[in-house]
């Protein structure tokens, strides 16, 4: 793909996309919103390992970027749900090939990561032994 000069400050379309989905959790949030609206608690359970603070921050950023809408039902107890906007749906469609690649190569990626962790652990032990 040819990079064209952009008055927007992005070096290319990939740069723009990566800025929107930057962070560990945003692509996962978008993935879990593809199926439709989700309440905060459902997203918290789906995006395993995310803290409340980080999930709230990532949702606010996605909302500010026009990817997600937040609907507050003004009820007690509070009920809020999140939905992808049309822009968010188009981004989710762009992420689908990455999901497919990950699913197709999950075992190989897990093996590679395990090897990397073993190598890093061995390198750390070696460094400690030398000191």
mmCIF file of N, CA and C in Angstrom:
data_model
loop_
_atom_site.group_PDB
_atom_site.id
_atom_site.type_symbol
_atom_site.label_atom_id
_atom_site.label_comp_id
_atom_site.label_asym_id
_atom_site.label_seq_id
_atom_site.Cartn_x
_atom_site.Cartn_y
_atom_site.Cartn_z
ATOM 1 N N UNK A 1 0.836 -1.180 0.000
ATOM 2 C CA UNK A 1 0.000 0.000 0.000
ATOM 3 C C UNK A 1 0.879 1.241 0.000
ATOM 4 N N UNK A 2 0.472 2.183 -0.781
ATOM 5 C CA UNK A 2 1.233 3.410 -0.913
ATOM 6 C C UNK A 2 0.835 4.389 0.188
ATOM 7 N N UNK A 3 1.853 4.939 0.856
ATOM 8 C CA UNK A 3 1.586 5.947 1.873
ATOM 9 C C UNK A 3 1.455 7.298 1.191
ATOM 10 N N UNK A 4 0.390 7.992 1.479
ATOM 11 C CA UNK A 4 0.207 9.318 0.906
ATOM 12 C C UNK A 4 0.283 10.347 2.016
ATOM 13 N N UNK A 5 0.741 11.538 1.686
ATOM 14 C CA UNK A 5 0.811 12.576 2.718
ATOM 15 C C UNK A 5 -0.575 12.836 3.297
ATOM 16 N N UNK A 6 -0.619 12.992 4.598
ATOM 17 C CA UNK A 6 -1.911 13.174 5.251
ATOM 18 C C UNK A 6 -1.897 14.435 6.097
ATOM 19 N N UNK A 7 -2.879 15.299 5.905
ATOM 20 C CA UNK A 7 -2.952 16.508 6.731
ATOM 21 C C UNK A 7 -3.407 16.200 8.155
ATOM 22 N N UNK A 8 -3.822 14.943 8.411
ATOM 23 C CA UNK A 8 -4.372 14.593 9.723
ATOM 24 C C UNK A 8 -3.304 14.277 10.761
ATOM 25 N N UNK A 9 -2.062 14.181 10.340
ATOM 26 C CA UNK A 9 -1.007 13.844 11.280
ATOM 27 C C UNK A 9 -0.726 12.363 11.380
ATOM 28 N N UNK A 10 -1.458 11.539 10.656
ATOM 29 C CA UNK A 10 -1.208 10.104 10.630
ATOM 30 C C UNK A 10 -0.263 9.795 9.481
ATOM 31 N N UNK A 11 0.643 8.863 9.687
ATOM 32 C CA UNK A 11 1.565 8.509 8.609
ATOM 33 C C UNK A 11 0.887 7.635 7.557
ATOM 34 N N UNK A 12 -0.161 6.898 7.964
ATOM 35 C CA UNK A 12 -0.902 6.047 7.036
ATOM 36 C C UNK A 12 -2.180 5.576 7.733
ATOM 37 N N UNK A 13 -3.002 4.833 7.009
ATOM 38 C CA UNK A 13 -4.243 4.324 7.583
ATOM 39 C C UNK A 13 -4.001 3.401 8.759
ATOM 40 N N UNK A 14 -2.944 2.595 8.697
ATOM 41 C CA UNK A 14 -2.632 1.696 9.809
ATOM 42 C C UNK A 14 -2.318 2.490 11.070
ATOM 43 N N UNK A 15 -1.613 3.597 10.911
ATOM 44 C CA UNK A 15 -1.301 4.460 12.046
ATOM 45 C C UNK A 15 -2.585 4.958 12.710
ATOM 46 N N UNK A 16 -3.550 5.394 11.905
ATOM 47 C CA UNK A 16 -4.831 5.866 12.442
ATOM 48 C C UNK A 16 -5.545 4.744 13.188
ATOM 49 N N UNK A 17 -5.579 3.555 12.585
ATOM 50 C CA UNK A 17 -6.251 2.407 13.210
ATOM 51 C C UNK A 17 -5.590 2.037 14.527
ATOM 52 N N UNK A 18 -4.268 1.953 14.525
ATOM 53 C CA UNK A 18 -3.554 1.556 15.743
ATOM 54 C C UNK A 18 -3.734 2.568 16.869
ATOM 55 N N UNK A 19 -3.866 3.831 16.520
ATOM 56 C CA UNK A 19 -4.106 4.830 17.567
ATOM 57 C C UNK A 19 -5.477 4.645 18.202
ATOM 58 N N UNK A 20 -6.456 4.245 17.410
ATOM 59 C CA UNK A 20 -7.808 4.034 17.950
ATOM 60 C C UNK A 20 -7.853 2.786 18.829
ATOM 61 N N UNK A 21 -7.177 1.710 18.413
ATOM 62 C CA UNK A 21 -7.248 0.454 19.173
ATOM 63 C C UNK A 21 -6.059 0.262 20.100
ATOM 64 N N UNK A 22 -5.262 1.314 20.287
ATOM 65 C CA UNK A 22 -4.075 1.210 21.133
ATOM 66 C C UNK A 22 -4.456 0.751 22.536
ATOM 67 N N UNK A 23 -3.677 -0.140 23.048
ATOM 68 C CA UNK A 23 -3.909 -0.670 24.382
ATOM 69 C C UNK A 23 -4.248 -2.144 24.320
ATOM 70 N N UNK A 24 -4.046 -2.798 25.407
ATOM 71 C CA UNK A 24 -4.253 -4.243 25.487
ATOM 72 C C UNK A 24 -5.724 -4.634 25.404
ATOM 73 N N UNK A 25 -6.617 -3.781 25.886
ATOM 74 C CA UNK A 25 -8.006 -4.195 26.088
ATOM 75 C C UNK A 25 -8.976 -3.737 25.015
ATOM 76 N N UNK A 26 -8.684 -2.664 24.297
ATOM 77 C CA UNK A 26 -9.653 -2.124 23.338
ATOM 78 C C UNK A 26 -10.067 -3.126 22.263
ATOM 79 N N UNK A 27 -9.129 -3.834 21.630
ATOM 80 C CA UNK A 27 -9.575 -4.810 20.627
ATOM 81 C C UNK A 27 -10.486 -5.886 21.220
ATOM 82 N N UNK A 28 -10.222 -6.306 22.453
ATOM 83 C CA UNK A 28 -11.068 -7.311 23.100
ATOM 84 C C UNK A 28 -12.455 -6.748 23.408
ATOM 85 N N UNK A 29 -12.505 -5.506 23.857
ATOM 86 C CA UNK A 29 -13.794 -4.870 24.129
ATOM 87 C C UNK A 29 -14.611 -4.812 22.838
ATOM 88 N N UNK A 30 -13.977 -4.379 21.763
ATOM 89 C CA UNK A 30 -14.664 -4.299 20.468
ATOM 90 C C UNK A 30 -15.138 -5.688 20.058
ATOM 91 N N UNK A 31 -14.290 -6.694 20.234
ATOM 92 C CA UNK A 31 -14.655 -8.070 19.873
ATOM 93 C C UNK A 31 -15.912 -8.524 20.622
ATOM 94 N N UNK A 32 -15.980 -8.243 21.911
ATOM 95 C CA UNK A 32 -17.120 -8.694 22.697
ATOM 96 C C UNK A 32 -18.372 -7.844 22.470
ATOM 97 N N UNK A 33 -18.220 -6.691 21.841
ATOM 98 C CA UNK A 33 -19.389 -5.874 21.509
ATOM 99 C C UNK A 33 -19.924 -6.162 20.102
ATOM 100 N N UNK A 34 -19.223 -6.971 19.329
ATOM 101 C CA UNK A 34 -19.682 -7.298 17.973
ATOM 102 C C UNK A 34 -21.058 -7.944 18.018
ATOM 103 N N UNK A 35 -21.295 -8.810 19.008
ATOM 104 C CA UNK A 35 -22.555 -9.545 19.096
ATOM 105 C C UNK A 35 -23.742 -8.663 19.459
ATOM 106 N N UNK A 36 -23.479 -7.475 19.968
ATOM 107 C CA UNK A 36 -24.568 -6.586 20.348
ATOM 108 C C UNK A 36 -24.263 -5.892 21.662
ATOM 109 N N UNK A 37 -25.237 -5.138 22.174
ATOM 110 C CA UNK A 37 -25.021 -4.390 23.415
ATOM 111 C C UNK A 37 -24.611 -5.310 24.568
ATOM 112 N N UNK A 38 -23.737 -4.798 25.402
ATOM 113 C CA UNK A 38 -23.283 -5.510 26.587
ATOM 114 C C UNK A 38 -23.296 -4.574 27.766
ATOM 115 N N UNK A 39 -23.702 -5.092 28.890
ATOM 116 C CA UNK A 39 -23.623 -4.333 30.130
ATOM 117 C C UNK A 39 -22.197 -4.392 30.649
ATOM 118 N N UNK A 40 -21.876 -3.452 31.522
ATOM 119 C CA UNK A 40 -20.524 -3.352 32.060
ATOM 120 C C UNK A 40 -20.076 -4.681 32.685
ATOM 121 N N UNK A 41 -20.924 -5.283 33.508
ATOM 122 C CA UNK A 41 -20.557 -6.523 34.191
ATOM 123 C C UNK A 41 -20.257 -7.652 33.218
ATOM 124 N N UNK A 42 -21.021 -7.724 32.138
ATOM 125 C CA UNK A 42 -20.769 -8.761 31.131
ATOM 126 C C UNK A 42 -19.434 -8.527 30.447
ATOM 127 N N UNK A 43 -19.118 -7.278 30.163
ATOM 128 C CA UNK A 43 -17.815 -6.974 29.560
ATOM 129 C C UNK A 43 -16.684 -7.301 30.524
ATOM 130 N N UNK A 44 -16.875 -6.989 31.788
ATOM 131 C CA UNK A 44 -15.846 -7.274 32.808
ATOM 132 C C UNK A 44 -15.566 -8.772 32.876
ATOM 133 N N UNK A 45 -16.612 -9.585 32.809
ATOM 134 C CA UNK A 45 -16.428 -11.046 32.834
ATOM 135 C C UNK A 45 -15.785 -11.552 31.541
ATOM 136 N N UNK A 46 -16.152 -10.953 30.411
ATOM 137 C CA UNK A 46 -15.647 -11.406 29.118
ATOM 138 C C UNK A 46 -14.175 -11.048 28.925
ATOM 139 N N UNK A 47 -13.798 -9.841 29.313
ATOM 140 C CA UNK A 47 -12.423 -9.372 29.141
ATOM 141 C C UNK A 47 -11.648 -9.750 30.402
ATOM 142 N N UNK A 48 -11.278 -11.005 30.468
ATOM 143 C CA UNK A 48 -10.633 -11.530 31.674
ATOM 144 C C UNK A 48 -9.301 -10.843 31.954
ATOM 145 N N UNK A 49 -9.110 -10.483 33.216
ATOM 146 C CA UNK A 49 -7.856 -9.889 33.640
ATOM 147 C C UNK A 49 -7.843 -8.372 33.669
ATOM 148 N N UNK A 50 -8.849 -7.723 33.109
ATOM 149 C CA UNK A 50 -8.871 -6.261 33.104
ATOM 150 C C UNK A 50 -9.379 -5.757 34.454
ATOM 151 N N UNK A 51 -8.745 -4.694 34.946
ATOM 152 C CA UNK A 51 -9.208 -4.086 36.197
ATOM 153 C C UNK A 51 -10.393 -3.181 35.897
ATOM 154 N N UNK A 52 -11.173 -2.880 36.928
ATOM 155 C CA UNK A 52 -12.304 -1.966 36.761
ATOM 156 C C UNK A 52 -11.824 -0.615 36.227
ATOM 157 N N UNK A 53 -10.756 -0.102 36.822
ATOM 158 C CA UNK A 53 -10.227 1.204 36.420
ATOM 159 C C UNK A 53 -9.863 1.205 34.937
ATOM 160 N N UNK A 54 -9.168 0.174 34.483
ATOM 161 C CA UNK A 54 -8.723 0.126 33.092
ATOM 162 C C UNK A 54 -9.896 -0.068 32.135
ATOM 163 N N UNK A 55 -10.858 -0.917 32.509
ATOM 164 C CA UNK A 55 -12.014 -1.131 31.640
ATOM 165 C C UNK A 55 -12.801 0.168 31.480
ATOM 166 N N UNK A 56 -13.014 0.875 32.566
ATOM 167 C CA UNK A 56 -13.729 2.156 32.509
ATOM 168 C C UNK A 56 -12.969 3.143 31.627
ATOM 169 N N UNK A 57 -11.656 3.225 31.808
ATOM 170 C CA UNK A 57 -10.839 4.142 31.022
ATOM 171 C C UNK A 57 -10.901 3.803 29.533
ATOM 172 N N UNK A 58 -10.760 2.522 29.202
ATOM 173 C CA UNK A 58 -10.780 2.104 27.806
ATOM 174 C C UNK A 58 -12.155 2.358 27.173
ATOM 175 N N UNK A 59 -13.230 2.096 27.913
ATOM 176 C CA UNK A 59 -14.574 2.362 27.408
ATOM 177 C C UNK A 59 -14.788 3.856 27.161
ATOM 178 N N UNK A 60 -14.299 4.698 28.074
ATOM 179 C CA UNK A 60 -14.424 6.146 27.895
ATOM 180 C C UNK A 60 -13.659 6.607 26.658
ATOM 181 N N UNK A 61 -12.470 6.053 26.435
ATOM 182 C CA UNK A 61 -11.687 6.427 25.259
ATOM 183 C C UNK A 61 -12.380 5.973 23.980
ATOM 184 N N UNK A 62 -12.908 4.752 23.975
ATOM 185 C CA UNK A 62 -13.619 4.254 22.796
ATOM 186 C C UNK A 62 -14.865 5.098 22.527
ATOM 187 N N UNK A 63 -15.524 5.544 23.590
ATOM 188 C CA UNK A 63 -16.693 6.408 23.427
ATOM 189 C C UNK A 63 -16.271 7.767 22.852
ATOM 190 N N UNK A 64 -15.198 8.330 23.387
ATOM 191 C CA UNK A 64 -14.704 9.618 22.895
ATOM 192 C C UNK A 64 -14.269 9.536 21.433
ATOM 193 N N UNK A 65 -13.776 8.370 21.017
ATOM 194 C CA UNK A 65 -13.311 8.172 19.641
ATOM 195 C C UNK A 65 -14.437 7.790 18.686
ATOM 196 N N UNK A 66 -15.667 7.712 19.190
ATOM 197 C CA UNK A 66 -16.803 7.424 18.324
ATOM 198 C C UNK A 66 -16.954 5.962 17.950
ATOM 199 N N UNK A 67 -16.335 5.067 18.708
ATOM 200 C CA UNK A 67 -16.384 3.627 18.427
ATOM 201 C C UNK A 67 -17.510 2.959 19.206
ATOM 202 N N UNK A 68 -17.795 3.469 20.394
ATOM 203 C CA UNK A 68 -18.771 2.875 21.313
ATOM 204 C C UNK A 68 -19.739 3.956 21.782
ATOM 205 N N UNK A 69 -20.978 3.562 21.970
ATOM 206 C CA UNK A 69 -21.926 4.458 22.638
ATOM 207 C C UNK A 69 -22.286 3.844 23.987
ATOM 208 N N UNK A 70 -22.513 4.720 24.947
ATOM 209 C CA UNK A 70 -22.880 4.312 26.305
ATOM 210 C C UNK A 70 -24.313 4.745 26.541
ATOM 211 N N UNK A 71 -25.131 3.803 26.969
ATOM 212 C CA UNK A 71 -26.526 4.132 27.265
ATOM 213 C C UNK A 71 -26.780 3.923 28.753
ATOM 214 N N UNK A 72 -27.129 4.999 29.418
ATOM 215 C CA UNK A 72 -27.438 4.968 30.852
ATOM 216 C C UNK A 72 -28.954 5.016 30.989
ATOM 217 N N UNK A 73 -29.524 3.992 31.605
ATOM 218 C CA UNK A 73 -30.973 3.892 31.727
ATOM 219 C C UNK A 73 -31.537 4.715 32.883
ATOM 220 N N UNK A 74 -30.664 5.377 33.651
ATOM 221 C CA UNK A 74 -31.087 6.228 34.767
ATOM 222 C C UNK A 74 -31.989 5.470 35.737
ATOM 223 N N UNK A 75 -31.560 4.269 36.097
ATOM 224 C CA UNK A 75 -32.315 3.435 37.030
ATOM 225 C C UNK A 75 -31.497 3.194 38.290
ATOM 226 N N UNK A 76 -32.202 2.740 39.318
ATOM 227 C CA UNK A 76 -31.549 2.289 40.547
ATOM 228 C C UNK A 76 -31.971 0.849 40.755
ATOM 229 N N UNK A 77 -31.041 -0.099 40.848
ATOM 230 C CA UNK A 77 -29.594 0.085 40.721
ATOM 231 C C UNK A 77 -29.214 0.501 39.298
ATOM 232 N N UNK A 78 -28.033 1.116 39.159
ATOM 233 C CA UNK A 78 -27.613 1.633 37.857
ATOM 234 C C UNK A 78 -27.576 0.534 36.790
ATOM 235 N N UNK A 79 -28.039 0.890 35.596
ATOM 236 C CA UNK A 79 -27.977 -0.021 34.453
ATOM 237 C C UNK A 79 -27.445 0.769 33.268
ATOM 238 N N UNK A 80 -26.318 0.301 32.747
ATOM 239 C CA UNK A 80 -25.652 0.947 31.627
ATOM 240 C C UNK A 80 -25.271 -0.143 30.644
ATOM 241 N N UNK A 81 -25.427 0.137 29.349
ATOM 242 C CA UNK A 81 -24.883 -0.804 28.382
ATOM 243 C C UNK A 81 -24.088 -0.066 27.322
ATOM 244 N N UNK A 82 -23.267 -0.824 26.632
ATOM 245 C CA UNK A 82 -22.367 -0.299 25.620
ATOM 246 C C UNK A 82 -22.654 -0.993 24.296
ATOM 247 N N UNK A 83 -22.605 -0.216 23.217
ATOM 248 C CA UNK A 83 -22.898 -0.715 21.880
ATOM 249 C C UNK A 83 -21.883 -0.123 20.910
ATOM 250 N N UNK A 84 -21.549 -0.886 19.883
ATOM 251 C CA UNK A 84 -20.696 -0.341 18.830
ATOM 252 C C UNK A 84 -21.494 0.640 17.970
ATOM 253 N N UNK A 85 -20.860 1.718 17.595
ATOM 254 C CA UNK A 85 -21.435 2.666 16.641
ATOM 255 C C UNK A 85 -21.222 2.096 15.235
ATOM 256 N N UNK A 86 -21.784 2.719 14.202
ATOM 257 C CA UNK A 86 -21.471 2.267 12.838
ATOM 258 C C UNK A 86 -19.959 2.284 12.552
ATOM 259 N N UNK A 87 -19.271 3.311 13.039
ATOM 260 C CA UNK A 87 -17.816 3.349 12.885
ATOM 261 C C UNK A 87 -17.170 2.181 13.630
ATOM 262 N N UNK A 88 -17.684 1.879 14.819
ATOM 263 C CA UNK A 88 -17.184 0.747 15.599
ATOM 264 C C UNK A 88 -17.417 -0.577 14.897
ATOM 265 N N UNK A 89 -18.579 -0.723 14.266
ATOM 266 C CA UNK A 89 -18.856 -1.959 13.516
ATOM 267 C C UNK A 89 -17.891 -2.110 12.348
ATOM 268 N N UNK A 90 -17.588 -1.016 11.664
ATOM 269 C CA UNK A 90 -16.650 -1.114 10.540
ATOM 270 C C UNK A 90 -15.256 -1.480 11.045
ATOM 271 N N UNK A 91 -14.867 -0.969 12.209
ATOM 272 C CA UNK A 91 -13.582 -1.334 12.800
ATOM 273 C C UNK A 91 -13.587 -2.805 13.213
ATOM 274 N N UNK A 92 -14.687 -3.262 13.786
ATOM 275 C CA UNK A 92 -14.791 -4.673 14.193
ATOM 276 C C UNK A 92 -14.630 -5.590 12.981
ATOM 277 N N UNK A 93 -15.228 -5.212 11.856
ATOM 278 C CA UNK A 93 -15.087 -6.012 10.629
ATOM 279 C C UNK A 93 -13.631 -6.056 10.183
ATOM 280 N N UNK A 94 -12.910 -4.949 10.352
ATOM 281 C CA UNK A 94 -11.494 -4.910 9.986
ATOM 282 C C UNK A 94 -10.655 -5.794 10.910
ATOM 283 N N UNK A 95 -11.102 -5.975 12.146
ATOM 284 C CA UNK A 95 -10.364 -6.811 13.106
ATOM 285 C C UNK A 95 -10.654 -8.296 12.931
ATOM 286 N N UNK A 96 -11.738 -8.655 12.229
ATOM 287 C CA UNK A 96 -12.113 -10.063 12.062
ATOM 288 C C UNK A 96 -10.995 -10.929 11.495
ATOM 289 N N UNK A 97 -10.239 -10.480 10.474
ATOM 290 C CA UNK A 97 -9.139 -11.325 9.984
ATOM 291 C C UNK A 97 -8.066 -11.599 11.051
ATOM 292 N N UNK A 98 -7.855 -10.644 11.946
ATOM 293 C CA UNK A 98 -6.901 -10.882 13.036
ATOM 294 C C UNK A 98 -7.424 -11.958 13.983
ATOM 295 N N UNK A 99 -8.725 -11.939 14.248
ATOM 296 C CA UNK A 99 -9.338 -12.974 15.089
ATOM 297 C C UNK A 99 -9.175 -14.346 14.438
ATOM 298 N N UNK A 100 -9.414 -14.404 13.136
ATOM 299 C CA UNK A 100 -9.287 -15.665 12.406
ATOM 300 C C UNK A 100 -7.852 -16.167 12.446
ATOM 301 N N UNK A 101 -6.903 -15.266 12.206
ATOM 302 C CA UNK A 101 -5.492 -15.654 12.239
ATOM 303 C C UNK A 101 -5.126 -16.190 13.623
ATOM 304 N N UNK A 102 -5.568 -15.502 14.667
ATOM 305 C CA UNK A 102 -5.272 -15.938 16.036
ATOM 306 C C UNK A 102 -5.865 -17.303 16.334
ATOM 307 N N UNK A 103 -7.103 -17.521 15.910
ATOM 308 C CA UNK A 103 -7.744 -18.825 16.139
ATOM 309 C C UNK A 103 -7.029 -19.927 15.367
ATOM 310 N N UNK A 104 -6.642 -19.642 14.122
ATOM 311 C CA UNK A 104 -5.976 -20.640 13.290
ATOM 312 C C UNK A 104 -4.579 -20.979 13.787
ATOM 313 N N UNK A 105 -3.935 -20.047 14.462
ATOM 314 C CA UNK A 105 -2.535 -20.227 14.869
ATOM 315 C C UNK A 105 -2.335 -20.233 16.382
ATOM 316 N N UNK A 106 -3.416 -20.407 17.143
ATOM 317 C CA UNK A 106 -3.341 -20.301 18.599
ATOM 318 C C UNK A 106 -2.338 -21.282 19.219
ATOM 319 N N UNK A 107 -2.346 -22.526 18.777
ATOM 320 C CA UNK A 107 -1.436 -23.530 19.351
ATOM 321 C C UNK A 107 0.017 -23.154 19.075
ATOM 322 N N UNK A 108 0.309 -22.724 17.864
ATOM 323 C CA UNK A 108 1.683 -22.335 17.511
ATOM 324 C C UNK A 108 2.132 -21.109 18.288
ATOM 325 N N UNK A 109 1.244 -20.124 18.415
ATOM 326 C CA UNK A 109 1.576 -18.916 19.172
ATOM 327 C C UNK A 109 1.800 -19.261 20.645
ATOM 328 N N UNK A 110 0.984 -20.143 21.207
ATOM 329 C CA UNK A 110 1.156 -20.563 22.604
ATOM 330 C C UNK A 110 2.512 -21.242 22.789
ATOM 331 N N UNK A 111 2.889 -22.092 21.824
ATOM 332 C CA UNK A 111 4.188 -22.770 21.891
ATOM 333 C C UNK A 111 5.333 -21.756 21.841
ATOM 334 N N UNK A 112 5.240 -20.797 20.935
ATOM 335 C CA UNK A 112 6.281 -19.775 20.793
ATOM 336 C C UNK A 112 6.386 -18.942 22.062
ATOM 337 N N UNK A 113 5.256 -18.546 22.628
ATOM 338 C CA UNK A 113 5.284 -17.752 23.854
ATOM 339 C C UNK A 113 5.873 -18.549 25.016
ATOM 340 N N UNK A 114 5.567 -19.835 25.096
ATOM 341 C CA UNK A 114 6.133 -20.682 26.154
ATOM 342 C C UNK A 114 7.646 -20.764 25.998
ATOM 343 N N UNK A 115 8.123 -20.909 24.769
ATOM 344 C CA UNK A 115 9.565 -20.937 24.524
ATOM 345 C C UNK A 115 10.213 -19.611 24.911
ATOM 346 N N UNK A 116 9.546 -18.512 24.578
ATOM 347 C CA UNK A 116 10.077 -17.190 24.917
ATOM 348 C C UNK A 116 10.167 -17.026 26.425
ATOM 349 N N UNK A 117 9.115 -17.432 27.147
ATOM 350 C CA UNK A 117 9.127 -17.322 28.613
ATOM 351 C C UNK A 117 10.240 -18.167 29.219
ATOM 352 N N UNK A 118 10.431 -19.380 28.694
ATOM 353 C CA UNK A 118 11.505 -20.247 29.194
ATOM 354 C C UNK A 118 12.867 -19.615 28.932
ATOM 355 N N UNK A 119 13.031 -19.054 27.741
ATOM 356 C CA UNK A 119 14.291 -18.403 27.396
ATOM 357 C C UNK A 119 14.543 -17.200 28.309
ATOM 358 N N UNK A 120 13.490 -16.386 28.544
ATOM 359 C CA UNK A 120 13.634 -15.203 29.392
ATOM 360 C C UNK A 120 13.949 -15.608 30.833
ATOM 361 N N UNK A 121 13.299 -16.664 31.318
ATOM 362 C CA UNK A 121 13.568 -17.128 32.677
ATOM 363 C C UNK A 121 15.009 -17.606 32.788
ATOM 364 N N UNK A 122 15.493 -18.341 31.784
ATOM 365 C CA UNK A 122 16.873 -18.812 31.777
ATOM 366 C C UNK A 122 17.860 -17.674 31.702
ATOM 367 N N UNK A 123 17.555 -16.635 30.907
ATOM 368 C CA UNK A 123 18.436 -15.483 30.787
ATOM 369 C C UNK A 123 18.488 -14.723 32.111
ATOM 370 N N UNK A 124 17.366 -14.614 32.794
ATOM 371 C CA UNK A 124 17.323 -13.919 34.080
ATOM 372 C C UNK A 124 18.123 -14.681 35.130
ATOM 373 N N UNK A 125 17.986 -16.012 35.144
ATOM 374 C CA UNK A 125 18.758 -16.824 36.097
ATOM 375 C C UNK A 125 20.252 -16.702 35.830
ATOM 376 N N UNK A 126 20.608 -16.686 34.544
ATOM 377 C CA UNK A 126 22.022 -16.538 34.186
ATOM 378 C C UNK A 126 22.582 -15.203 34.616
ATOM 379 N N UNK A 127 21.800 -14.158 34.475
ATOM 380 C CA UNK A 127 22.233 -12.819 34.883
ATOM 381 C C UNK A 127 22.410 -12.750 36.388
ATOM 382 N N UNK A 128 21.531 -13.411 37.139
ATOM 383 C CA UNK A 128 21.624 -13.400 38.605
ATOM 384 C C UNK A 128 22.854 -14.189 39.049
ATOM 385 N N UNK A 129 23.145 -15.282 38.368
ATOM 386 C CA UNK A 129 24.291 -16.112 38.729
ATOM 387 C C UNK A 129 25.602 -15.374 38.484
ATOM 388 N N UNK A 130 25.640 -14.503 37.463
ATOM 389 C CA UNK A 130 26.852 -13.753 37.142
ATOM 390 C C UNK A 130 27.065 -12.597 38.104
ATOM 391 N N UNK A 131 26.041 -12.152 38.810
ATOM 392 C CA UNK A 131 26.222 -10.983 39.669
ATOM 393 C C UNK A 131 26.610 -11.341 41.071
#
